[in-house]
Amino acid sequence: EAPTEADAPAEAEAPSDPPTEVAVPTEAFADAASEPEAAPADRAAPADPAPPAAAPAPRPLPRPGPRPVPHPPARPQAAATAAQVAAAAPATEEHLLHPASDPTPWGRVADDGTVYVTDPAAEGAERPVGSFPDATPAEALAYFGRKYDDLVAQVDLAEQRLDVAGTPVKDVARALRAVRGQLAEAHVVGDLAGLGTRLDGLDTVVEQRRLEADAARSAAKEEARVVREALVVAAEQIAETDGSRMQWKASGDHLQELFEQWREAQRSGVRLDKPVEDGLWKRFSHARTVFDRARKHHFAQLHVEHGEAKSVKEKLITEAESLSSSREWGPTTSAYRALMDRWKAAGRAGRKDDDALWARFRAAQDVFFEARAADQNKQDEEFGANLAVKEALLAEAEALVPFTDLAATKAKLRDVQDRWEAAGKVPRADMARIEKRLRTVEEAVRSREDEKWKRSNPETRARAEGALGQLEDSIAGLERDLESARAGGDARAEKEAGAALAARRAWLEAVRRTADEHA
């Protein structure tokens, strides 16, 4: 901290400037005293404690000029603002002459000019901190008091930084340790014990902030672990999905999104413990590898299946093209239906190939079915006369309904049916219509015939006759009961027997009608 000999001429040229040093050891003054050109007669610097014989001759204390005395450069602090630095280290003319704290209670100046500071930790509860030649005791104490203010300013700055959000606690702790390390041998005059107590309090605050920061980091780590665990589980679920139900495109895109979220989580700045980070990444990476292998296997197998399907369909196309010139309409139509069933069973050959193959297969069928349609149109023209004959036969058959004589109607309908078959084919477009009208007449005759058969059914007639006999016996008994009730004068029994007799006679009439119908 002592000025060098090279600095001395510059100071000689500007004697009005204040000393630029913050603390100068006594040995530097001893060297400067042996070389008059190193420092002008009207400028002096403070000195550290030294033997009395090495102290320089008294010189007057220079008065400070307008330029402030620079304080020791503080460690760069990211969270400290310019206002905080200015507040912590004022450098006004008033500060140069009068320290912010009063050093008088904490120091003294001996007769030989040595300045002592009260230090409970030192032997004798005080220790020398230096001397200020050619100065009054008050000026000497003020100088070392300003140096004490510099230490206080560093503590103030550290305390202020604790209130700034985001300030690394370890940086503040480092600054406080640096100040504490200077207290034992600091060349200052001030309340060293009080400053030590303040440092103790700040150490407690720093420790609490450290614990809070550790807790916050632990919470952030746990949150980051939960997020990454969820990403891993989602990736594993995709990888474990059955390949037959896998939506490869959507699942691949989803897995890529999960990977981007993983990278974003890494860029967040929250680092997990290495074993946890490595374990989660290993699971995530394994899930991606499993999915990629399954996807490659799926599409490789699909490529093989497409090739096989393409080969099968090309053979079916060859068969279809060979049948396209056939004029055996019925058998060839059945053959084309069989080819279509085989085509569906062959599977897909890939969209592009499948569309081209289907176009060829369809073209071969179209050749045949267009030829068949042309032939059927020609036949329809020839069958037009047959349609007129069958229309007349329909009118004759429909005139038979309704009827009363079943046998005569059946004979007439058989004659119409014989002539219907002899008339020949009709155009395909009219076939279903006229066949339906004829079936309606046939079903009316068949229904009447079924009714007659039911009435003449021997079993039904036998059951009717048996029921008739039972009712006649029951009626005879009830008639006897009625006569007995009348003879005995039992009105209630007479009434009940009369009601039962009336019911049995009604049933008898119904059974007789049924028996007559089946006679």
XYZ file of N, CA and C in Angstrom, residues 266-494:
687
model
N -33.390 -29.033 -18.552
C -31.946 -28.921 -18.309
C -31.477 -27.472 -18.420
N -32.066 -26.736 -19.376
C -31.671 -25.338 -19.564
C -32.208 -24.432 -18.465
N -33.090 -24.931 -17.607
C -33.665 -24.101 -16.548
C -32.625 -23.727 -15.496
N -31.503 -24.443 -15.448
C -30.447 -24.129 -14.498
C -30.506 -24.925 -13.219
N -31.590 -25.654 -13.002
C -31.705 -26.481 -11.798
C -31.059 -27.826 -12.091
N -29.971 -28.109 -11.396
C -29.237 -29.339 -11.633
C -29.595 -30.358 -10.555
N -29.916 -31.560 -10.965
C -30.181 -32.630 -10.017
C -28.862 -33.257 -9.569
N -28.947 -34.033 -8.495
C -27.770 -34.786 -8.085
C -27.380 -35.738 -9.214
N -26.106 -35.910 -9.408
C -25.637 -36.674 -10.563
C -26.205 -38.094 -10.621
N -26.251 -38.846 -9.502
C -26.845 -40.193 -9.600
C -28.304 -40.158 -10.031
N -29.061 -39.181 -9.504
C -30.480 -39.066 -9.884
C -30.599 -38.668 -11.349
N -29.814 -37.659 -11.736
C -29.841 -37.199 -13.134
C -29.475 -38.329 -14.094
N -28.418 -39.050 -13.763
C -27.979 -40.139 -14.639
C -29.014 -41.257 -14.707
N -29.625 -41.579 -13.551
C -30.623 -42.646 -13.543
C -31.846 -42.301 -14.372
N -32.342 -41.067 -14.222
C -33.523 -40.657 -14.996
C -33.198 -40.603 -16.491
N -32.036 -40.053 -16.814
C -31.685 -39.966 -18.234
C -31.510 -41.359 -18.842
N -30.957 -42.275 -18.060
C -30.782 -43.638 -18.570
C -32.141 -44.256 -18.896
N -33.122 -44.060 -18.014
C -34.471 -44.588 -18.283
C -35.100 -43.897 -19.493
N -34.961 -42.578 -19.562
C -35.545 -41.835 -20.679
C -34.908 -42.253 -22.001
N -33.587 -42.345 -22.001
C -32.875 -42.733 -23.211
C -33.238 -44.158 -23.621
N -33.375 -45.041 -22.628
C -33.741 -46.430 -22.925
C -35.130 -46.503 -23.561
N -36.063 -45.710 -23.041
C -37.417 -45.696 -23.613
C -37.380 -45.237 -25.066
N -36.586 -44.210 -25.364
C -36.481 -43.739 -26.747
C -35.860 -44.816 -27.640
N -34.844 -45.498 -27.098
C -34.193 -46.544 -27.883
C -35.154 -47.682 -28.179
N -35.928 -48.093 -27.165
C -36.905 -49.176 -27.359
C -37.932 -48.773 -28.419
N -38.405 -47.543 -28.325
C -39.396 -47.090 -29.308
C -38.804 -47.064 -30.712
N -37.593 -46.532 -30.846
C -36.959 -46.451 -32.172
C -36.749 -47.836 -32.768
N -36.317 -48.772 -31.938
C -36.109 -50.133 -32.448
C -37.429 -50.754 -32.882
N -38.476 -50.569 -32.055
C -39.781 -51.131 -32.400
C -40.320 -50.502 -33.670
N -40.118 -49.191 -33.820
C -40.612 -48.522 -35.020
C -39.866 -49.019 -36.260
N -38.547 -49.141 -36.165
C -37.780 -49.650 -37.299
C -38.206 -51.076 -37.656
N -38.403 -51.894 -36.612
C -38.841 -53.271 -36.862
C -40.221 -53.295 -37.508
N -41.108 -52.435 -37.011
C -42.468 -52.401 -37.562
C -42.448 -52.042 -39.044
N -41.726 -50.980 -39.381
C -41.747 -50.541 -40.777
C -40.952 -51.485 -41.679
N -39.946 -52.144 -41.106
C -39.248 -53.159 -41.910
C -40.179 -54.328 -42.217
N -40.914 -54.752 -41.194
C -41.875 -55.838 -41.405
C -42.993 -55.397 -42.336
N -43.422 -54.143 -42.166
C -44.477 -53.630 -43.038
C -44.008 -53.578 -44.488
N -42.741 -53.253 -44.674
C -42.193 -53.222 -46.029
C -42.236 -54.617 -46.655
N -41.893 -55.618 -45.837
C -41.948 -57.003 -46.335
C -43.383 -57.394 -46.670
N -44.317 -57.055 -45.763
C -45.720 -57.391 -45.997
C -46.256 -56.682 -47.239
N -45.869 -55.432 -47.415
C -46.306 -54.708 -48.606
C -45.772 -55.380 -49.875
N -44.521 -55.821 -49.799
C -43.955 -56.504 -50.961
C -44.692 -57.796 -51.276
N -45.014 -58.561 -50.232
C -45.756 -59.807 -50.456
C -47.151 -59.526 -51.006
N -47.832 -58.514 -50.421
C -49.171 -58.172 -50.903
C -49.116 -57.694 -52.356
N -48.090 -56.939 -52.680
C -47.958 -56.463 -54.054
C -47.782 -57.638 -55.017
N -46.963 -58.605 -54.615
C -46.758 -59.774 -55.474
C -48.055 -60.550 -55.677
N -48.821 -60.756 -54.578
C -50.090 -61.484 -54.685
C -51.061 -60.731 -55.580
N -51.153 -59.436 -55.407
C -52.128 -58.659 -56.181
C -51.747 -58.589 -57.658
N -50.467 -58.585 -57.938
C -50.067 -58.615 -59.354
C -50.512 -59.921 -60.012
N -50.438 -61.021 -59.276
C -50.928 -62.303 -59.821
C -52.439 -62.272 -60.012
N -53.157 -61.665 -59.065
C -54.615 -61.555 -59.200
C -54.986 -60.692 -60.411
N -54.185 -59.655 -60.647
C -54.440 -58.808 -61.815
C -54.263 -59.617 -63.090
N -53.231 -60.450 -63.114
C -53.011 -61.295 -64.299
C -54.218 -62.197 -64.545
N -54.753 -62.816 -63.479
C -55.936 -63.670 -63.626
C -57.143 -62.859 -64.073
N -57.311 -61.674 -63.483
C -58.452 -60.835 -63.860
C -58.373 -60.421 -65.323
N -57.174 -60.095 -65.783
C -57.025 -59.694 -67.182
C -57.284 -60.866 -68.132
N -56.941 -62.094 -67.681
C -57.194 -63.262 -68.527
C -58.686 -63.586 -68.635
N -59.470 -63.195 -67.633
C -60.916 -63.453 -67.648
C -61.706 -62.351 -68.331
N -61.073 -61.224 -68.589
C -61.824 -60.071 -69.103
C -62.449 -60.322 -70.467
N -61.903 -61.257 -71.263
C -62.449 -61.532 -72.601
C -63.473 -62.672 -72.598
N -63.743 -63.251 -71.424
C -64.696 -64.368 -71.349
C -66.120 -63.887 -71.623
N -66.930 -64.797 -72.282
C -68.337 -64.466 -72.538
C -69.257 -65.446 -71.815
N -68.696 -66.177 -70.901
C -69.508 -67.034 -70.040
C -69.882 -66.197 -68.814
N -71.005 -65.523 -68.948
C -71.323 -64.470 -67.984
C -71.458 -64.993 -66.544
N -72.188 -66.040 -66.357
C -72.404 -66.541 -64.996
C -71.135 -67.042 -64.330
N -70.445 -68.025 -64.895
C -69.221 -68.549 -64.262
C -68.131 -67.490 -64.077
N -67.999 -66.607 -65.075
C -66.947 -65.582 -64.973
C -67.277 -64.574 -63.888
N -68.567 -64.242 -63.754
C -68.961 -63.327 -62.677
C -68.614 -63.936 -61.319
N -68.888 -65.228 -61.154
C -68.533 -65.902 -59.909
C -67.019 -65.913 -59.697
N -66.263 -66.090 -60.791
C -64.804 -66.091 -60.682
C -64.285 -64.726 -60.236
N -64.917 -63.670 -60.761
C -64.497 -62.326 -60.339
C -64.821 -62.078 -58.871
N -65.936 -62.610 -58.385
C -66.250 -62.461 -56.963
C -65.179 -63.163 -56.112
N -64.744 -64.335 -56.538
C -63.695 -65.051 -55.814
C -62.377 -64.271 -55.836
N -62.065 -63.669 -56.988
C -60.848 -62.850 -57.079
C -60.916 -61.655 -56.125
N -62.106 -61.052 -56.007
C -62.259 -59.903 -55.117
C -62.038 -60.318 -53.665
N -62.545 -61.491 -53.286
C -62.312 -61.984 -51.922
C -60.822 -62.202 -51.670
N -60.123 -62.754 -52.619
C -58.684 -62.966 -52.465
C -57.927 -61.636 -52.431
N -58.419 -60.664 -53.196
C -57.795 -59.333 -53.210
C -57.873 -58.694 -51.813
N -59.041 -58.787 -51.188
C -59.208 -58.211 -49.850
C -58.340 -58.930 -48.823
N -58.198 -60.244 -48.974
C -57.400 -61.017 -48.018
C -55.901 -60.802 -48.197
N -55.472 -60.258 -49.336
C -54.036 -60.100 -49.614
C -53.405 -59.002 -48.776
N -54.206 -58.074 -48.236
C -53.647 -56.975 -47.446
C -53.231 -55.812 -48.333
N -52.605 -54.816 -47.684
C -52.227 -53.601 -48.406
C -50.781 -53.688 -48.894
N -50.552 -53.015 -50.010
C -49.210 -52.999 -50.595
C -48.583 -51.614 -50.533
N -49.060 -50.789 -49.599
C -48.600 -49.407 -49.564
C -49.547 -48.544 -50.380
N -49.819 -47.331 -49.898
C -50.847 -46.512 -50.544
C -50.555 -46.274 -52.022
N -49.354 -45.866 -52.344
C -49.041 -45.548 -53.738
C -49.187 -46.782 -54.630
N -48.569 -47.910 -54.217
C -48.658 -49.136 -55.012
C -50.080 -49.670 -55.024
N -50.783 -49.583 -53.889
C -52.134 -50.125 -53.799
C -53.078 -49.420 -54.765
N -52.961 -48.098 -54.851
C -53.843 -47.352 -55.758
C -53.596 -47.755 -57.209
N -52.326 -47.916 -57.586
C -52.008 -48.291 -58.965
C -52.462 -49.716 -59.274
N -52.251 -50.632 -58.317
C -52.670 -52.025 -58.522
C -54.190 -52.138 -58.627
N -54.900 -51.413 -57.778
C -56.368 -51.462 -57.823
C -56.898 -50.919 -59.152
N -56.258 -49.882 -59.664
C -56.697 -49.330 -60.950
C -56.569 -50.394 -62.053
N -55.494 -51.152 -62.055
C -55.319 -52.210 -63.065
C -56.348 -53.337 -62.868
N -56.548 -53.732 -61.602
C -57.510 -54.803 -61.315
C -58.921 -54.384 -61.713
N -59.268 -53.163 -61.375
C -60.604 -52.657 -61.707
C -60.797 -52.538 -63.211
N -59.749 -52.139 -63.904
C -59.854 -51.998 -65.366
C -60.133 -53.348 -66.022
N -59.484 -54.412 -65.531
C -59.737 -55.749 -66.094
C -61.179 -56.176 -65.857
N -61.734 -55.905 -64.667
C -63.126 -56.247 -64.390
C -64.075 -55.428 -65.264
N -63.750 -54.156 -65.434
C -64.645 -53.290 -66.209
C -64.796 -53.798 -67.640
N -63.726 -54.332 -68.200
C -63.815 -54.850 -69.572
C -64.875 -55.958 -69.643
N -64.819 -56.877 -68.669
C -65.785 -57.996 -68.673
C -67.205 -57.502 -68.396
N -67.378 -56.718 -67.349
C -68.732 -56.324 -66.956
C -69.369 -55.362 -67.956
N -68.587 -54.583 -68.640
C -69.148 -53.734 -69.696
C -69.637 -54.589 -70.870
N -68.860 -55.654 -71.182
C -69.297 -56.570 -72.253
C -70.570 -57.306 -71.840
N -70.630 -57.712 -70.568
C -71.839 -58.397 -70.092
C -73.042 -57.467 -70.118
N -72.852 -56.218 -69.699
C -73.953 -55.262 -69.711
C -74.457 -55.029 -71.133
N -73.524 -54.951 -72.100
C -73.941 -54.753 -73.488
C -74.757 -55.941 -73.981
N -74.333 -57.148 -73.618
C -75.072 -58.350 -74.027
C -76.455 -58.386 -73.376
N -76.532 -58.008 -72.116
C -77.827 -58.006 -71.432
C -78.762 -56.956 -72.017
N -78.225 -55.830 -72.435
C -79.077 -54.820 -73.069
C -79.664 -55.342 -74.378
N -78.834 -56.075 -75.117
C -79.324 -56.667 -76.361
C -80.422 -57.685 -76.090
N -80.237 -58.502 -75.054
C -81.253 -59.484 -74.684
C -82.536 -58.801 -74.203
N -82.376 -57.701 -73.471
C -83.556 -56.994 -72.979
C -84.434 -56.514 -74.133
N -83.786 -56.115 -75.211
C -84.569 -55.698 -76.384
C -85.352 -56.890 -76.948
N -84.712 -58.075 -76.952
C -85.384 -59.269 -77.483
C -86.497 -59.749 -76.546
N -86.339 -59.509 -75.231
C -87.314 -59.993 -74.247
C -88.474 -59.027 -74.047
N -88.510 -57.935 -74.797
C -89.600 -56.970 -74.631
C -90.954 -57.581 -74.947
N -91.056 -58.441 -76.016
C -92.335 -59.081 -76.385
C -92.782 -60.035 -75.283
N -91.839 -60.740 -74.645
C -92.197 -61.653 -73.548
C -92.809 -60.883 -72.372
N -92.314 -59.663 -72.136
C -92.846 -58.849 -71.047
C -94.316 -58.525 -71.265
N -94.690 -58.238 -72.538
C -96.100 -57.922 -72.832
C -96.995 -59.132 -72.548
N -96.530 -60.337 -72.881
C -97.321 -61.553 -72.625
C -97.508 -61.740 -71.127
N -96.443 -61.586 -70.340
C -96.535 -61.797 -68.904
C -97.360 -60.714 -68.211
N -97.373 -59.501 -68.756
C -98.219 -58.455 -68.201
C -99.690 -58.854 -68.341
N -100.053 -59.436 -69.505
C -101.433 -59.894 -69.705
C -101.772 -61.053 -68.775
N -100.835 -61.988 -68.576
C -101.070 -63.107 -67.661
C -101.234 -62.614 -66.215
N -100.507 -61.582 -65.831
C -100.649 -61.019 -64.496
C -102.048 -60.462 -64.279
N -102.557 -59.765 -65.297
C -103.903 -59.216 -65.182
C -104.933 -60.334 -65.006
N -104.739 -61.426 -65.719
C -105.659 -62.569 -65.611
C -105.554 -63.219 -64.230
N -104.334 -63.363 -63.677
C -104.160 -63.986 -62.359
C -104.713 -63.106 -61.252
N -104.450 -61.805 -61.329
C -104.934 -60.900 -60.292
C -106.454 -60.808 -60.267
N -107.110 -61.103 -61.407
C -108.583 -61.088 -61.440
C -109.191 -62.259 -60.680
N -108.430 -63.281 -60.334
C -108.933 -64.441 -59.587
C -109.200 -64.126 -58.121
N -108.642 -63.064 -57.598
C -108.739 -62.705 -56.179
C -109.659 -61.497 -56.038
N -110.634 -61.573 -55.086
C -110.937 -62.653 -54.144
C -111.762 -63.759 -54.804
N -111.843 -64.879 -54.132
C -112.555 -66.031 -54.694
C -113.267 -66.779 -53.576
N -114.238 -67.622 -54.003
C -114.990 -68.468 -53.048
C -114.754 -69.945 -53.317
N -114.567 -70.265 -54.582
C -114.355 -71.667 -54.945
C -112.852 -71.909 -55.041
N -112.320 -72.543 -53.996
C -110.869 -72.733 -53.935
C -110.381 -73.668 -55.023
N -111.072 -74.750 -55.270
C -110.612 -75.721 -56.257
C -110.570 -75.121 -57.649
N -111.616 -74.388 -58.057
C -111.661 -73.781 -59.391
C -110.559 -72.725 -59.537
N -110.334 -71.942 -58.465
C -109.303 -70.890 -58.524
C -107.918 -71.502 -58.675
N -107.660 -72.617 -57.953
C -106.358 -73.261 -58.068
C -106.125 -73.787 -59.475
N -107.165 -74.304 -60.111
C -107.024 -74.819 -61.475
C -106.689 -73.679 -62.439
N -107.386 -72.567 -62.324
C -107.126 -71.430 -63.212
C -105.708 -70.876 -62.979
N -105.266 -70.811 -61.727
C -103.925 -70.284 -61.434
C -102.844 -71.183 -62.010
N -103.045 -72.519 -61.950
C -102.052 -73.424 -62.537
C -101.942 -73.202 -64.043
N -103.046 -72.922 -64.712
C -103.017 -72.664 -66.158
C -102.215 -71.391 -66.446
N -102.436 -70.366 -65.602
C -101.685 -69.116 -65.798
C -100.192 -69.358 -65.575
N -99.842 -70.141 -64.570
C -98.432 -70.406 -64.287
C -97.756 -71.175 -65.421
N -98.454 -72.104 -66.019
C -97.882 -72.853 -67.143
C -97.592 -71.924 -68.311
N -98.562 -71.102 -68.646
C -98.344 -70.150 -69.752
C -97.250 -69.128 -69.403
N -97.115 -68.790 -68.090
C -96.053 -67.840 -67.625
C -94.674 -68.410 -67.915
N -94.478 -69.688 -67.619
C -93.185 -70.302 -67.870
C -92.910 -70.408 -69.362
N -93.927 -70.652 -70.142
C -93.753 -70.788 -71.590
C -93.458 -69.459 -72.261
N -93.812 -68.347 -71.605
C -93.616 -67.028 -72.232
C -92.143 -66.672 -72.359
N -91.267 -67.236 -71.490
C -89.835 -66.961 -71.593
C -89.386 -65.819 -70.694
N -88.107 -65.416 -70.877
C -87.507 -64.391 -70.021
C -88.023 -63.002 -70.379
N -87.898 -62.110 -69.413
C -88.255 -60.710 -69.602
C -87.010 -59.861 -69.312
N -86.991 -58.583 -69.653
C -85.846 -57.718 -69.328
C -85.559 -57.727 -67.827
N -84.293 -57.679 -67.488
C -83.881 -57.778 -66.080
C -84.481 -56.666 -65.225
N -84.643 -55.508 -65.787
C -85.171 -54.394 -65.017
C -86.610 -54.618 -64.584
N -87.367 -55.461 -65.328
C -88.785 -55.692 -65.019
C -89.023 -57.014 -64.324
N -87.994 -57.845 -64.221
C -88.177 -59.197 -63.701
C -88.701 -59.190 -62.263
N -88.055 -58.441 -61.371
C -88.457 -58.445 -59.965
C -89.870 -57.911 -59.779
N -90.229 -56.899 -60.557
C -91.560 -56.286 -60.395
C -92.679 -57.258 -60.718
N -92.622 -57.949 -61.884
C -93.723 -58.822 -62.283
C -93.726 -60.114 -61.464
N -92.539 -60.599 -61.069
C -92.491 -61.791 -60.233
C -93.168 -61.530 -58.883
N -92.997 -60.355 -58.340
C -93.610 -60.009 -57.062
C -95.132 -59.986 -57.172
N -95.667 -59.446 -58.256
C -97.133 -59.392 -58.421
C -97.719 -60.798 -58.529
N -97.041 -61.700 -59.245
C -97.548 -63.062 -59.365
C -97.495 -63.791 -58.025
N -96.429 -63.573 -57.247
C -96.323 -64.228 -55.943
C -97.433 -63.778 -55.000
N -97.899 -62.562 -55.143
C -98.982 -62.074 -54.286
C -100.252 -62.901 -54.496
N -100.592 -63.210 -55.777
C -101.777 -64.033 -56.082
C -101.564 -65.447 -55.568
N -100.378 -65.986 -55.774
C -100.093 -67.347 -55.325
C -100.206 -67.461 -53.799
N -99.752 -66.469 -53.064
C -99.828 -66.513 -51.600
C -101.265 -66.420 -51.116
N -102.162 -65.700 -51.833
C -103.575 -65.616 -51.444
C -104.259 -66.975 -51.572
N -103.979 -67.695 -52.655
C -104.564 -69.014 -52.849
C -104.005 -69.988 -51.813
N -102.707 -69.913 -51.564
C -102.075 -70.828 -50.603
C -102.612 -70.590 -49.192
N -102.880 -69.350 -48.821
C -103.399 -69.042 -47.503
C -104.790 -69.643 -47.291
N -105.679 -69.548 -48.346
C -107.010 -70.133 -48.217
C -106.911 -71.657 -48.104
N -106.002 -72.235 -48.805
C -105.827 -73.684 -48.758
C -105.358 -74.130 -47.376
N -104.511 -73.364 -46.733
C -104.044 -73.693 -45.387
C -105.178 -73.621 -44.374
N -106.045 -72.648 -44.525
C -107.169 -72.516 -43.603
C -108.088 -73.735 -43.703
N -108.349 -74.165 -44.924
C -109.233 -75.321 -45.116
C -108.614 -76.571 -44.512
N -107.344 -76.708 -44.644
C -106.676 -77.899 -44.098
C -106.771 -77.918 -42.571
N -106.627 -76.757 -41.969
C -106.719 -76.688 -40.518
C -108.111 -77.086 -40.037
N -109.150 -76.667 -40.780
C -110.514 -77.006 -40.366
C -110.798 -78.499 -40.521
N -110.211 -79.121 -41.494
C -110.450 -80.555 -41.725
C -109.427 -81.450 -41.046
N -108.649 -80.918 -40.166
C -107.607 -81.680 -39.487
C -108.265 -82.681 -38.543
N -108.038 -83.996 -38.677
C -108.677 -85.005 -37.826
C -108.384 -84.808 -36.338
N -107.240 -84.407 -35.987
C -106.906 -84.217 -34.581
C -107.754 -83.112 -33.971
N -107.902 -82.003 -34.731
C -108.709 -80.896 -34.211
C -110.160 -81.325 -34.035
N -110.659 -82.077 -35.012
C -112.055 -82.534 -34.945
C -112.253 -83.483 -33.774
N -111.286 -84.358 -33.510
C -111.409 -85.300 -32.407
C -111.415 -84.558 -31.069
N -110.558 -83.544 -30.945
C -110.548 -82.780 -29.703
C -111.881 -82.067 -29.492
N -112.481 -81.545 -30.598
C -113.777 -80.848 -30.479
C -114.877 -81.805 -30.053
N -114.870 -82.999 -30.628
C -115.921 -83.963 -30.270
C -115.774 -84.420 -28.826
N -114.536 -84.598 -28.331
C -114.330 -84.980 -26.940
C -114.822 -83.914 -25.984
N -114.532 -82.667 -26.293
C -114.984 -81.564 -25.446
C -116.507 -81.473 -25.460
N -117.122 -81.793 -26.622
C -118.590 -81.749 -26.727
C -119.224 -82.768 -25.789
N -118.676 -83.974 -25.746
C -119.224 -85.003 -24.857
C -119.097 -84.628 -23.393
N -117.957 -84.062 -23.020
C -117.760 -83.670 -21.627
C -118.743 -82.579 -21.213
N -118.983 -81.624 -22.117
C -119.906 -80.547 -21.784
C -121.342 -81.069 -21.645
N -121.716 -82.009 -22.503
C -123.082 -82.565 -22.413
C -123.268 -83.291 -21.086
N -122.291 -84.030 -20.632
C -122.391 -84.706 -19.335
C -122.470 -83.702 -18.202
N -121.650 -82.630 -18.277
C -121.651 -81.607 -17.232
C -123.003 -80.900 -17.163
N -123.595 -80.636 -18.346
C -124.900 -79.956 -18.376
C -125.974 -80.832 -17.747
N -125.954 -82.143 -18.040
C -126.946 -83.060 -17.469
C -126.844 -83.072 -15.942
N -125.655 -83.084 -15.391
C -125.485 -83.070 -13.944
C -125.989 -81.779 -13.323
N -125.695 -80.643 -13.983
C -126.144 -79.357 -13.461
C -127.666 -79.249 -13.473
N -128.308 -79.844 -14.502
C -129.771 -79.822 -14.549
C -130.357 -80.590 -13.352
N -129.713 -81.713 -12.989
C -130.189 -82.471 -11.842
C -130.004 -81.679 -10.539
N -128.839 -80.982 -10.455
C -128.600 -80.172 -9.250
C -129.623 -79.041 -9.139
N -130.001 -78.471 -10.270
C -130.973 -77.375 -10.261
C -132.344 -77.862 -9.787
N -132.770 -79.048 -10.262
C -134.062 -79.598 -9.846
C -134.047 -79.912 -8.350
N -132.922 -80.447 -7.856
C -132.830 -80.764 -6.428
C -132.923 -79.504 -5.579
N -132.255 -78.418 -6.006
C -132.291 -77.162 -5.253
C -133.693 -76.577 -5.223
N -134.396 -76.690 -6.355
C -135.766 -76.171 -6.387
C -136.674 -76.985 -5.455
N -136.483 -78.309 -5.511
C -137.327 -79.159 -4.673
C -137.056 -78.905 -3.198
N -135.836 -78.630 -2.852
C -135.493 -78.406 -1.456
C -135.717 -76.972 -1.014
N -136.065 -76.111 -1.927
C -136.300 -74.714 -1.535
C -135.029 -73.959 -1.197
N -133.846 -74.422 -1.706
C -132.550 -73.760 -1.434
C -132.295 -72.746 -2.534
N -132.649 -71.500 -2.268
C -132.556 -70.455 -3.302
C -131.104 -70.208 -3.732
N -130.213 -70.256 -2.782
C -128.801 -69.997 -3.123
C -128.252 -71.088 -4.017
N -128.498 -72.362 -3.688
C -128.008 -73.461 -4.511
C -128.662 -73.438 -5.879
N -129.951 -73.030 -5.897
C -130.652 -72.944 -7.192
C -130.019 -71.871 -8.079
